[in-house]
Amino acid sequence: MVFICSVATAQLPINWIDPLNEGVLQGRLADNDITGYNRLPDSVKSVVREPVWALGTNNAGVYVNFKTNAKEIQVRYTVSGALDMPHMPKTGVSGLDLYASNNNGEWYWTPGDYRFKDTITYSFGPVKENSHRIYRLYLPLYNTVTWMEIGVSSDATIEFQKEEESPIIIYGTSIAQGGCASRPGLAWSNLLGRALNTPVINLGFSGNGRLEKPIIDLIANTPSRVIILDCLPNLTGVTPENTERIDSLIQAAVYQLRASQPNTPIVLTDHSSGFNKNILDETDNTLYEQTTQAGLASFEKLKQAGVKNLYHLRNADIALDINSTVDYAHPNDFGMVKISDAYQRLIEQFLR
Amino acid sequence: MVFICSVATAQLPINWIDPLNEGVLQGRLADNDITGYNRLPDSVKSVVREPVWALGTNNAGVYVNFKTNAKEIQVRYTVSGALDMPHMPKTGVSGLDLYASNNNGEWYWTPGDYRFKDTITYSFGPVKENSHRIYRLYLPLYNTVTWMEIGVSSDATIEFQKEEESPIIIYGTSIAQGGCASRPGLAWSNLLGRALNTPVINLGFSGNGRLEKPIIDLIANTPSRVIILDCLPNLTGVTPENTERIDSLIQAAVYQLRASQPNTPIVLTDHSSGFNKNILDETDNTLYEQTTQAGLASFEKLKQAGVKNLYHLRNADIALDINSTVDYAHPNDFGMVKISDAYQRLIEQFLR
């Protein structure tokens, strides 16, 4: 009896696979001209500011889709940055997240056991086998994976999958990058990708989402289903000069994108915070609200100039409340769901 | 002009107040026979298990109410434990949170600037003065404050307030203690206290909420509006022996509480996780679901025995989804809101 038990529980060797060798990373602009798990192509390194490049090595929104009949899925990896932030835990900054969809678009989630050591490990399962299930492994939101392997039992099969559909591209700030979700799948960009069952590319750069030309150039050259410009939280200011700066950046970005992608819907988004009389913070309220007003004026100008397929996501549609952020600027998971829901409602109006 | 500016921005000295000297701590069973910011009275130290005592020094659910006309509120404090956990950030484990209510029961939130150093500091405001506003400062969920001072400008007044109403008492696990909220005000016990405008006492003990006699004794001796027993996540098991253990603990707890407080509503709560076919985790699903079934059988037995004012919060009423927890067991802020909402809906049915 003891012998039988020990045979039954003996584990087969693990077959470790480096997804970089498979060329199957999703959630980024292109597969060529790109190093490791970076989000930005090498070609822009010389034209973007240094912090934009550094944040582009973070893996926000990057994911891998695969099918496997394995009961357990293991991942081991190393990262180069700090593991957490005061307002965002290791699981969000440096962790992984494993969701799955079936063949009718329904989504599932697989909790993982994690160890944050020099080599970080996640173990997912045991799960019941289902041949229709496509797993989606999200990479860290605020850290840079330097090496990663996905492991399944050597008697299991694993088949990577790649979506070829045009993506929604999000250009944004720390909020779009995923601060401060408790795990990667809860960044609003990743929530939205699942809600719409559409590939999403996350170009959120913490503190550095400033509607800059090199990033607009990249977006312009990537055929997209929707382009979201959600940069106002990194363009805050109350001076007339700042209002002019915002207008100038928005006009330049929208006209350039419209020229290269005449029919792609473009969404301009208010600052998600501000306009809440139940939040007691005079300084930030003024800052956020005046910034949103400046963005709105620029949006109205574009509409009056006849720019088509231009949409506006209002602060009031997002409707963050007194429990939705960790520090007023950055949504917690509750706020992330609100932001994703608001985008979904808007986008479903024009995306069929 | 330079001279005028420097006078205008010169700050008055800060008046620092130690709330312990004011005897104004809320969210705990009693003010006497208690050390520092502890939740448990000294008298139980010799009768509870060591981890229960240690967790009782954590300040989950402890808060201070005050009025002030200060534009800015500062707090400085020290803690004795680790500042964070892999799945819960410093702001939740060791941070503060400042809400406020006005005289018609509406709630407000004041974001804080924090520094997590040897002495942790929070700075709140600037806010507009409002003489009807009562602030509520929540203490850390998973750390032990060893020293704390609240500071306002020396020309401001500050007046501490104490609610005398009977509390809702929650006996629970890590989830009730607040794991894994991003900040203290988002622990479901604190959300619920605001939603119902009722004092709440948090007896959540991470990994150690096991319906034990010394804690039931404490609750029995504290006149309460509602008693919530939410301990199943620390009583998980799939054996018949575990089902018997759960039944025995629930029967003993409910009959003792009913004997000492004949009319106080008692709520028995399912495990908040489990029963979700979209969560792929066979082991935990089985564990959580069988534990909830055991608790439910015990509840039905009590109902059939004619125990009055006994209520049941169902897993399906909480309705956590694939985005509601950080690790399946512990709700994130999105899950915390769901749990508080479910309790609120239930309690408002019988609490007028």
XYZ file of C-alpha atoms in Angstrom:
704
model
C 0.000 0.000 0.000
C 2.779 2.373 0.852
C 4.485 1.394 -2.380
C 1.366 2.059 -4.454
C 0.877 5.466 -2.852
C 4.420 6.508 -3.503
C 4.144 5.528 -7.149
C 0.851 7.373 -7.512
C 2.221 10.613 -6.100
C 5.638 10.463 -7.752
C 5.934 13.536 -9.925
C 7.179 13.431 -13.465
C 9.953 15.830 -14.431
C 8.841 19.334 -15.363
C 9.223 20.477 -18.942
C 10.375 24.119 -18.767
C 9.709 26.424 -21.717
C 11.070 29.921 -22.303
C 8.220 31.861 -23.948
C 10.716 34.223 -25.587
C 11.903 31.302 -27.698
C 8.337 30.720 -28.859
C 7.778 34.274 -30.118
C 4.344 34.338 -28.535
C 4.279 37.444 -26.376
C 1.102 39.497 -26.664
C 0.182 42.985 -25.546
C 2.989 44.803 -27.289
C 3.374 46.637 -30.543
C 5.503 44.184 -32.467
C 7.641 41.106 -32.062
C 10.620 42.196 -34.065
C 13.101 44.907 -33.086
C 12.328 44.310 -29.415
C 14.492 43.056 -26.555
C 13.356 40.520 -23.968
C 9.967 41.246 -22.429
C 10.128 44.989 -23.197
C 7.082 46.875 -24.388
C 8.955 49.370 -26.579
C 10.929 48.500 -29.725
C 14.673 49.074 -29.649
C 14.313 51.649 -32.422
C 12.747 54.201 -30.072
C 15.416 53.992 -27.378
C 17.282 56.935 -28.879
C 14.181 59.105 -29.318
C 12.199 58.689 -26.076
C 13.185 60.227 -22.767
C 15.160 57.913 -20.495
C 12.336 57.315 -17.957
C 9.955 56.392 -20.781
C 12.453 53.853 -22.056
C 13.038 52.447 -18.555
C 9.304 52.118 -17.888
C 8.936 50.518 -21.305
C 10.969 47.604 -19.965
C 8.226 47.015 -17.354
C 5.835 44.343 -18.556
C 2.447 45.965 -17.960
C -0.144 44.416 -20.233
C 2.229 41.825 -21.672
C 0.773 38.323 -21.654
C 1.092 34.848 -23.101
C -1.824 32.692 -24.277
C -1.546 28.910 -24.298
C -3.445 25.655 -24.175
C -2.308 22.829 -21.960
C -3.723 19.639 -20.535
C -1.465 19.971 -17.484
C -3.138 19.865 -14.087
C -0.545 22.232 -12.663
C 1.292 25.125 -14.259
C 4.470 26.501 -12.778
C 6.380 29.649 -13.637
C 9.805 30.764 -12.470
C 11.351 34.110 -13.330
C 13.670 36.892 -12.294
C 13.084 40.644 -12.273
C 15.432 43.610 -12.187
C 13.452 46.185 -10.200
C 12.132 46.782 -6.688
C 9.521 44.192 -5.751
C 6.856 46.508 -4.391
C 5.772 50.070 -3.649
C 4.310 51.472 -0.421
C 0.831 51.517 -1.940
C 1.108 48.468 -4.235
C 2.014 44.963 -3.086
C 4.547 42.557 -4.566
C 1.738 40.571 -6.194
C 0.825 43.643 -8.256
C 4.235 45.194 -8.894
C 6.142 41.962 -9.568
C 3.606 39.151 -9.617
C 1.922 37.079 -12.298
C -1.734 36.376 -12.916
C -3.351 33.446 -14.717
C -6.765 33.792 -16.304
C -8.361 31.535 -18.910
C -11.152 31.749 -21.437
C -13.190 28.991 -22.966
C -14.550 28.752 -26.468
C -17.630 30.861 -25.721
C -15.718 33.833 -24.361
C -16.330 33.174 -20.675
C -13.447 33.989 -18.349
C -11.900 31.994 -15.518
C -9.224 32.719 -12.941
C -6.582 30.436 -11.455
C -5.184 31.514 -8.074
C -1.436 30.996 -7.714
C 0.893 30.119 -4.862
C 3.861 32.473 -4.990
C 7.316 32.836 -3.472
C 9.090 36.167 -3.869
C 12.741 35.175 -3.655
C 15.694 35.863 -5.963
C 13.914 33.609 -8.398
C 10.198 34.259 -8.087
C 7.966 31.204 -8.434
C 4.258 30.786 -9.042
C 2.405 27.492 -8.948
C -1.122 27.316 -10.364
C -3.661 24.525 -9.909
C -4.532 21.709 -9.629
C -7.228 22.354 -12.203
C -9.600 20.052 -14.046
C -8.545 19.520 -17.631
C -10.627 21.226 -20.308
C -9.518 21.066 -23.919
C -11.355 24.293 -24.814
C -9.530 26.381 -22.241
C -7.025 28.995 -23.374
C -4.892 30.280 -20.531
C -3.662 33.853 -20.357
C -0.607 34.515 -18.203
C -0.158 38.215 -17.387
C 3.331 39.511 -16.624
C 4.260 42.015 -13.865
C 2.831 45.529 -14.063
C 5.694 47.482 -12.542
C 8.741 45.285 -12.862
C 11.009 44.053 -15.636
C 11.214 40.317 -16.248
C 14.770 39.386 -17.160
C 14.208 35.634 -17.513
C 11.148 33.430 -17.331
C 10.178 29.800 -17.856
C 6.772 28.152 -17.862
C 6.728 24.569 -16.625
C 4.291 21.706 -17.054
C 4.627 18.021 -16.310
C 6.654 16.261 -18.996
C 3.665 14.104 -19.941
C 1.520 17.182 -20.626
C 1.235 19.155 -23.827
C 1.453 22.920 -24.072
C 0.633 24.889 -27.194
C 1.099 28.653 -27.376
C -1.480 30.725 -29.180
C -1.356 34.125 -30.741
C -4.251 36.469 -31.456
C -3.948 38.242 -34.795
C -6.772 40.738 -34.303
C -5.959 44.466 -34.271
C -5.508 45.753 -30.739
C -6.904 48.520 -28.628
C -3.918 50.743 -27.835
C -3.835 52.651 -24.560
C -1.407 55.533 -24.098
C -1.496 56.590 -20.470
C 0.099 57.158 -17.106
C 0.803 55.179 -13.935
C -2.929 54.484 -13.725
C -2.974 52.856 -17.159
C 0.257 51.023 -16.331
C -1.711 49.364 -13.545
C -1.033 51.341 -10.374
C -2.263 50.258 -7.909
C -3.824 46.889 -8.793
C -3.219 44.044 -6.348
C -2.353 41.698 -9.218
C -1.706 42.112 -12.964
C -5.070 40.849 -14.200
C -6.779 43.676 -12.336
C -5.054 46.551 -14.123
C -7.892 48.226 -16.001
C -6.238 47.585 -19.353
C -6.218 43.848 -18.650
C -9.762 43.880 -17.254
C -10.882 45.691 -20.414
C -9.105 43.260 -22.719
C -10.990 40.382 -21.130
C -14.301 42.241 -21.006
C -14.140 43.020 -24.731
C -12.258 39.845 -25.698
C -9.883 42.029 -27.671
C -6.095 42.334 -27.595
C -4.955 45.425 -25.718
C -1.558 47.089 -25.815
C -0.612 48.945 -22.655
C 1.530 52.022 -23.211
C 1.134 53.342 -19.683
C 4.262 55.010 -18.324
C 4.203 55.946 -14.655
C 4.650 59.708 -14.337
C 5.609 59.863 -17.988
C 2.457 59.497 -20.063
C 2.722 62.904 -21.689
C 1.399 62.581 -25.254
C 4.929 62.686 -26.619
C 5.665 62.463 -30.328
C 7.796 59.286 -30.347
C 4.990 57.332 -28.675
C 2.323 58.874 -30.907
C 4.503 57.879 -33.889
C 4.533 54.276 -32.695
C 0.769 54.216 -32.224
C 0.145 55.879 -35.575
C 2.088 53.105 -37.277
C 0.191 50.265 -35.565
C -3.198 49.437 -37.124
C -5.616 49.543 -34.180
C -9.272 48.982 -33.368
C -9.371 51.829 -30.851
C -6.795 54.328 -29.618
C -7.179 55.579 -26.056
C -5.307 58.711 -24.974
C -5.477 58.786 -21.174
C -2.544 61.058 -20.336
C -4.137 63.954 -18.449
C -2.986 62.723 -15.006
C 0.591 63.373 -16.162
C -0.230 66.778 -17.650
C -1.752 68.397 -14.584
C -1.470 72.108 -13.976
C -3.554 75.164 -13.288
C -1.748 77.839 -15.302
C -2.910 79.200 -18.669
C 0.412 77.960 -20.051
C -0.460 74.428 -18.992
C -3.890 74.669 -20.584
C -2.166 75.702 -23.805
C 0.326 72.854 -23.480
C -2.472 70.317 -23.061
C -4.351 71.697 -26.053
C -1.266 71.720 -28.203
C -0.360 68.114 -27.317
C -3.891 66.799 -27.822
C -4.370 68.590 -31.144
C -1.026 67.338 -32.439
C -1.662 63.768 -31.281
C -5.200 63.503 -32.633
C -4.436 65.061 -36.022
C -1.401 62.844 -36.493
C -3.318 59.689 -35.521
C -6.288 60.695 -37.671
C -3.986 61.233 -40.644
C -2.435 57.783 -40.374
C -5.575 55.892 -39.275
C -8.532 57.821 -40.717
C -11.284 55.618 -39.278
C -9.889 54.330 -36.003
C -11.955 55.543 -33.038
C -9.919 57.760 -30.723
C -10.940 58.183 -27.080
C -9.847 61.173 -24.997
C -10.248 60.582 -21.286
C -10.765 62.920 -18.348
C -8.595 62.654 -15.258
C -10.269 59.821 -13.369
C -10.044 61.744 -10.085
C -11.444 65.167 -9.185
C -15.066 66.395 -9.196
C -15.925 64.527 -6.018
C -17.128 66.820 -3.241
C -16.732 63.954 -0.779
C -12.974 63.903 -1.191
C -11.344 66.433 1.092
C -8.219 67.539 -0.735
C -8.387 71.091 -2.029
C -5.028 71.034 -3.773
C -5.549 67.865 -5.775
C -9.197 68.606 -6.518
C -8.249 71.917 -8.122
C -5.359 70.368 -10.008
C -7.316 67.407 -11.366
C -10.416 69.402 -12.248
C -8.634 72.196 -14.090
C -6.609 69.639 -16.013
C -9.763 67.817 -17.063
C -11.350 71.132 -18.095
C -8.341 71.878 -20.285
C -8.566 68.464 -21.945
C -12.286 68.861 -22.471
C -11.842 72.239 -24.156
C -9.348 70.666 -26.528
C -11.741 67.792 -27.269
C -14.561 70.251 -28.042
C -12.268 72.161 -30.387
C -11.500 68.965 -32.304
C -15.189 68.077 -32.513
C -16.012 71.546 -33.791
C -13.260 71.194 -36.369
C -15.135 68.145 -37.642
C -12.797 65.368 -36.516
C -14.770 62.142 -36.825
C -14.780 59.031 -34.633
C -13.546 60.999 -31.673
C -14.953 60.018 -28.277
C -14.730 61.328 -24.749
C -14.704 59.291 -21.532
C -15.981 61.532 -18.777
C -14.827 61.593 -15.177
C -18.515 61.239 -14.240
C -18.802 58.036 -16.288
C -15.907 56.489 -14.366
C -17.444 57.692 -11.095
C -14.679 56.839 -8.657
C -15.945 57.271 -5.103
C -14.346 57.712 -1.674
C -13.356 54.037 -1.614
C -11.971 53.683 -5.162
C -8.371 54.858 -4.897
C -5.452 54.210 -2.604
C -4.125 57.791 -2.719
C -6.763 59.686 -4.727
C -4.695 59.512 -7.938
C -4.302 55.742 -8.195
C -7.291 53.403 -8.290
C -7.342 50.326 -6.120
C -8.928 47.151 -7.521
C -12.390 48.583 -6.857
C -11.482 51.674 -8.885
C -9.838 49.571 -11.597
C -13.110 47.715 -12.142
C -14.958 51.042 -12.376
C -12.519 52.379 -14.980
C -12.665 49.220 -17.080
C -16.469 49.148 -16.852
C -16.665 52.777 -18.005
C -14.413 52.138 -21.008
C -16.358 49.003 -21.855
C -19.684 50.866 -21.843
C -18.265 53.591 -24.078
C -16.420 51.331 -26.504
C -19.325 48.924 -26.919
C -21.329 51.853 -28.255
C -19.124 52.156 -31.321
C -17.170 48.887 -31.590
C -19.160 46.050 -33.112
C 6.990 91.632 -1.262
C 9.416 88.893 -0.412
C 9.009 89.768 3.238
C 5.207 89.574 3.060
C 5.320 86.184 1.350
C 7.615 84.718 3.921
C 5.372 85.899 6.729
C 2.278 84.535 5.010
C 3.763 81.071 4.584
C 5.444 80.832 7.982
C 3.906 77.886 9.766
C 2.797 77.986 13.360
C 4.157 75.303 15.678
C 2.298 71.999 15.651
C 0.365 70.963 18.724
C 0.959 67.205 19.126
C -1.567 65.109 21.030
C -1.237 61.497 22.166
C -4.723 59.975 21.759
C -3.955 57.399 24.452
C -3.881 60.241 26.970
C -7.352 61.287 25.852
C -8.961 57.880 26.415
C -10.797 58.156 23.120
C -9.977 55.000 21.214
C -12.944 53.352 19.520
C -13.439 49.956 17.948
C -12.418 47.888 20.920
C -14.229 46.140 23.719
C -13.350 48.397 26.614
C -11.026 51.187 27.644
C -9.929 49.835 30.967
C -7.692 46.811 31.518
C -6.091 47.349 28.116
C -2.542 48.227 27.107
C -1.642 50.776 24.448
C -3.540 50.397 21.195
C -4.314 46.697 21.767
C -7.678 45.236 20.888
C -7.757 42.617 23.658
C -7.904 43.373 27.390
C -4.913 42.359 29.494
C -7.128 39.945 31.433
C -7.320 37.512 28.508
C -3.582 37.292 27.897
C -3.316 34.207 30.088
C -6.317 32.447 28.547
C -5.970 32.975 24.781
C -3.432 31.201 22.603
C -0.248 33.175 22.014
C -0.963 34.001 18.327
C -4.407 35.313 19.260
C -2.844 37.580 21.849
C -0.164 38.769 19.410
C -2.739 39.512 16.700
C -4.832 41.280 19.321
C -2.073 43.875 19.534
C -2.682 44.683 15.842
C -4.977 47.669 15.519
C -7.551 46.442 12.996
C -10.771 48.375 13.385
C -9.391 50.718 16.041
C -10.134 54.363 15.306
C -10.304 57.832 16.804
C -13.080 60.364 16.143
C -12.420 64.082 16.460
C -13.479 67.538 15.371
C -10.935 70.120 14.349
C -10.854 73.395 12.489
C -7.306 72.688 11.329
C -6.652 72.854 7.594
C -4.012 70.137 7.863
C -3.821 67.111 10.125
C -0.565 65.314 10.726
C 0.092 61.997 12.411
C 3.392 60.437 13.424
C 3.725 56.965 14.890
C 5.859 53.884 15.299
C 4.951 50.229 14.799
C 6.531 47.005 15.986
C 5.793 44.610 13.126
C 6.718 44.031 9.478
C 5.478 46.878 7.292
C 3.850 44.838 4.550
C 2.989 41.405 3.182
C 3.534 40.068 -0.346
C -0.155 40.493 -1.152
C -0.910 43.576 0.985
C 0.909 46.902 0.724
C 2.367 49.047 3.490
C -0.600 51.418 3.247
C -2.907 48.554 4.270
C -0.723 46.634 6.714
C 0.802 49.639 8.499
C -0.932 52.740 7.164
C -3.590 55.100 8.439
C -6.813 56.253 6.827
C -8.812 59.424 7.456
C -12.531 59.548 6.740
C -15.054 62.079 8.013
C -18.803 62.302 8.425
C -21.003 65.345 8.580
C -24.114 65.881 10.635
C -26.401 64.119 8.145
C -24.425 60.890 8.045
C -22.690 61.473 4.725
C -19.109 60.238 4.491
C -15.978 61.912 3.180
C -12.406 60.779 2.625
C -9.151 62.668 3.045
C -6.182 61.300 1.083
C -2.899 61.353 2.993
C 0.741 61.833 2.073
C 2.770 59.151 3.821
C 6.386 58.319 4.594
C 7.189 54.822 5.822
C 10.359 55.359 7.814
C 11.298 54.416 11.390
C 8.716 56.960 12.405
C 5.840 56.744 9.955
C 4.209 60.053 9.058
C 0.923 60.933 7.399
C -0.117 64.426 6.371
C -3.753 65.071 5.458
C -5.181 68.116 3.716
C -5.387 71.009 3.091
C -9.131 70.784 3.578
C -11.836 73.425 3.774
C -13.025 73.966 7.322
C -16.472 72.637 8.221
C -17.665 72.802 11.799
C -20.046 69.847 11.334
C -17.330 67.463 10.230
C -16.285 64.618 12.519
C -13.061 62.975 11.402
C -12.398 59.285 11.843
C -8.776 58.172 11.854
C -8.377 54.416 11.313
C -5.282 52.682 12.675
C -3.225 49.983 10.883
C -4.909 46.675 10.076
C -1.956 44.334 10.436
C 0.567 46.164 12.571
C 0.915 47.226 16.189
C 1.171 50.928 16.937
C 3.609 51.470 19.792
C 3.402 55.272 19.897
C 1.311 57.826 18.047
C 0.665 61.563 18.043
C -1.885 63.601 16.119
C -0.768 67.114 15.229
C -2.633 70.259 14.264
C -1.484 73.841 14.001
C -1.211 75.450 17.429
C -3.908 77.985 16.534
C -6.400 75.209 15.716
C -8.745 73.417 18.072
C -9.152 69.656 18.254
C -11.870 67.928 20.238
C -12.052 64.145 20.513
C -15.426 62.463 20.392
C -16.640 59.129 21.594
C -19.668 57.181 20.398
C -21.584 55.520 23.211
C -23.860 53.358 21.053
C -23.643 49.562 21.367
C -21.373 48.092 18.717
C -21.589 45.430 16.085
C -18.994 42.841 17.101
C -17.246 40.808 14.429
C -15.367 37.644 15.340
C -13.450 36.464 12.321
C -10.273 35.576 10.502
C -7.626 37.333 8.418
C -10.412 38.461 6.094
C -12.256 40.215 8.914
C -8.962 41.619 10.206
C -8.704 43.388 6.859
C -6.554 41.216 4.608
C -5.978 42.349 1.927
C -7.344 45.908 1.864
C -5.090 48.562 0.340
C -5.790 50.889 3.268
C -7.502 50.561 6.670
C -10.774 52.263 5.765
C -11.397 49.585 3.138
C -11.401 46.595 5.485
C -14.974 45.348 5.283
C -15.536 45.917 8.997
C -14.656 49.595 8.576
C -16.695 49.929 5.379
C -19.657 48.392 7.214
C -19.283 50.681 10.219
C -19.524 53.698 7.939
C -22.332 52.245 5.828
C -24.471 51.599 8.909
C -23.148 54.561 10.918
C -22.649 52.187 13.815
C -19.603 51.432 15.961
C -17.961 48.154 14.979
C -15.484 46.101 16.982
C -13.107 44.026 14.903
C -12.076 40.742 16.488
C -10.490 39.346 13.338
C -7.380 37.261 14.000
C -5.405 36.197 10.959
C -5.301 32.396 10.814
C -6.686 32.277 14.325
C -10.386 33.090 14.189
C -11.524 29.742 15.519
C -14.630 30.358 17.654
C -12.613 29.888 20.828
C -14.154 30.160 24.270
C -12.075 33.057 25.648
C -13.117 35.270 22.732
C -16.746 34.146 22.927
C -16.620 34.991 26.656
C -15.469 38.514 25.835
C -18.214 39.004 23.264
C -20.865 37.554 25.556
C -19.968 40.144 28.170
C -20.156 43.117 25.790
C -23.687 44.407 25.097
C -23.912 44.472 21.303
C -26.303 45.436 18.527
C -25.265 42.523 16.319
C -22.776 39.690 16.732
C -21.149 38.354 13.570
C -19.391 34.985 13.661
C -17.318 34.781 10.483
C -14.747 32.148 11.426
C -15.269 29.392 8.855
C -12.186 30.344 6.780
C -10.063 29.309 9.782
C -12.000 26.089 10.373
C -11.615 24.551 6.933
C -11.478 20.816 6.466
C -13.110 18.004 4.561
C -13.160 15.216 7.149
C -16.222 14.133 9.150
C -14.221 15.019 12.257
C -13.876 18.591 11.026
C -17.590 18.825 10.308
C -18.209 17.711 13.891
C -15.681 20.221 15.194
C -17.385 23.067 13.308
C -20.801 22.032 14.591
C -19.582 21.719 18.140
C -17.904 25.155 18.085
C -20.882 26.903 16.479
C -23.417 25.312 18.829
C -21.345 26.210 21.879
C -20.754 29.773 20.713
C -24.343 30.515 19.747
C -25.907 29.012 22.880
C -23.477 30.869 25.122
C -24.074 34.179 23.343
C -27.826 33.624 23.301
C -27.791 32.928 27.044
C -25.969 36.156 27.861
C -27.619 38.355 25.201
C -31.064 36.858 24.569
C -32.171 39.316 21.890
C -28.984 40.298 20.091
C -29.061 39.232 16.444
C -26.339 36.706 15.665
C -25.081 36.259 12.097
C -23.343 33.085 10.933
C -21.423 33.570 7.708
C -20.406 31.204 4.932
C -16.831 31.091 3.712
C -16.738 34.030 1.310
C -14.866 31.959 -1.294
C -15.873 28.705 -2.971
C -18.924 27.920 -5.126
C -17.552 29.744 -8.138
C -17.162 27.511 -11.175
C -15.061 30.210 -12.829
C -12.276 29.831 -10.300
C -9.939 27.042 -11.301
C -8.622 25.637 -8.043
C -9.933 22.181 -7.230
C -8.253 21.899 -3.850
C -9.465 25.177 -2.404
C -12.919 24.911 -3.965
C -13.488 21.582 -2.238
C -12.081 22.843 1.047
C -14.097 26.063 1.118
C -17.333 24.491 -0.057
C -17.317 21.579 2.371
C -16.510 23.950 5.215
C -19.433 26.174 4.291
C -21.713 23.120 4.067
C -20.666 22.103 7.576
C -21.399 25.574 8.925
C -24.743 25.651 7.160
C -25.777 22.311 8.660
C -24.963 23.662 12.100
C -26.977 26.823 11.414
C -29.987 24.760 10.293
C -29.733 22.684 13.454
C -29.863 25.828 15.581
C -32.839 27.160 13.632
C -34.667 23.874 14.057
C -33.926 23.992 17.774
C -35.809 27.289 17.835
C -32.937 29.714 18.386
C -34.306 33.172 17.603
C -32.668 36.170 15.949
C -30.194 33.958 14.183
C -29.212 34.967 10.650
C -27.138 33.501 7.870
C -24.992 35.396 5.361
C -24.683 33.227 2.292
C -21.667 32.880 0.051
C -24.040 33.636 -2.849
C -25.078 36.929 -1.230
C -21.449 38.043 -1.034
C -20.911 36.908 -4.634
C -17.171 37.334 -4.963
C -16.162 36.918 -8.600
C -12.938 36.152 -10.464
C -11.656 39.688 -9.795
C -12.577 40.006 -6.095
C -9.670 38.395 -4.251
C -5.905 38.604 -4.382
C -5.334 34.898 -3.656
C -8.855 33.413 -3.644
C -9.054 33.457 0.171
C -8.431 37.157 0.765
C -10.609 39.841 -0.818
C -9.011 42.820 -2.487
C -10.728 46.202 -2.154
C -13.292 45.172 -4.768
C -14.114 42.080 -2.710
C -14.126 44.074 0.532
C -16.848 46.325 -0.867
C -18.866 43.257 -1.890
C -18.588 41.740 1.594
C -19.559 44.966 3.337
C -22.467 45.487 0.936
C -23.738 41.958 1.612
C -23.603 42.435 5.381
C -25.288 45.811 5.055
C -28.169 44.359 3.024
C -28.663 41.577 5.566
C -28.331 43.687 8.706
C -30.617 46.444 7.436
C -33.352 43.822 7.225
C -33.409 43.383 10.986
C -31.614 46.398 12.486
C -33.759 49.512 12.651
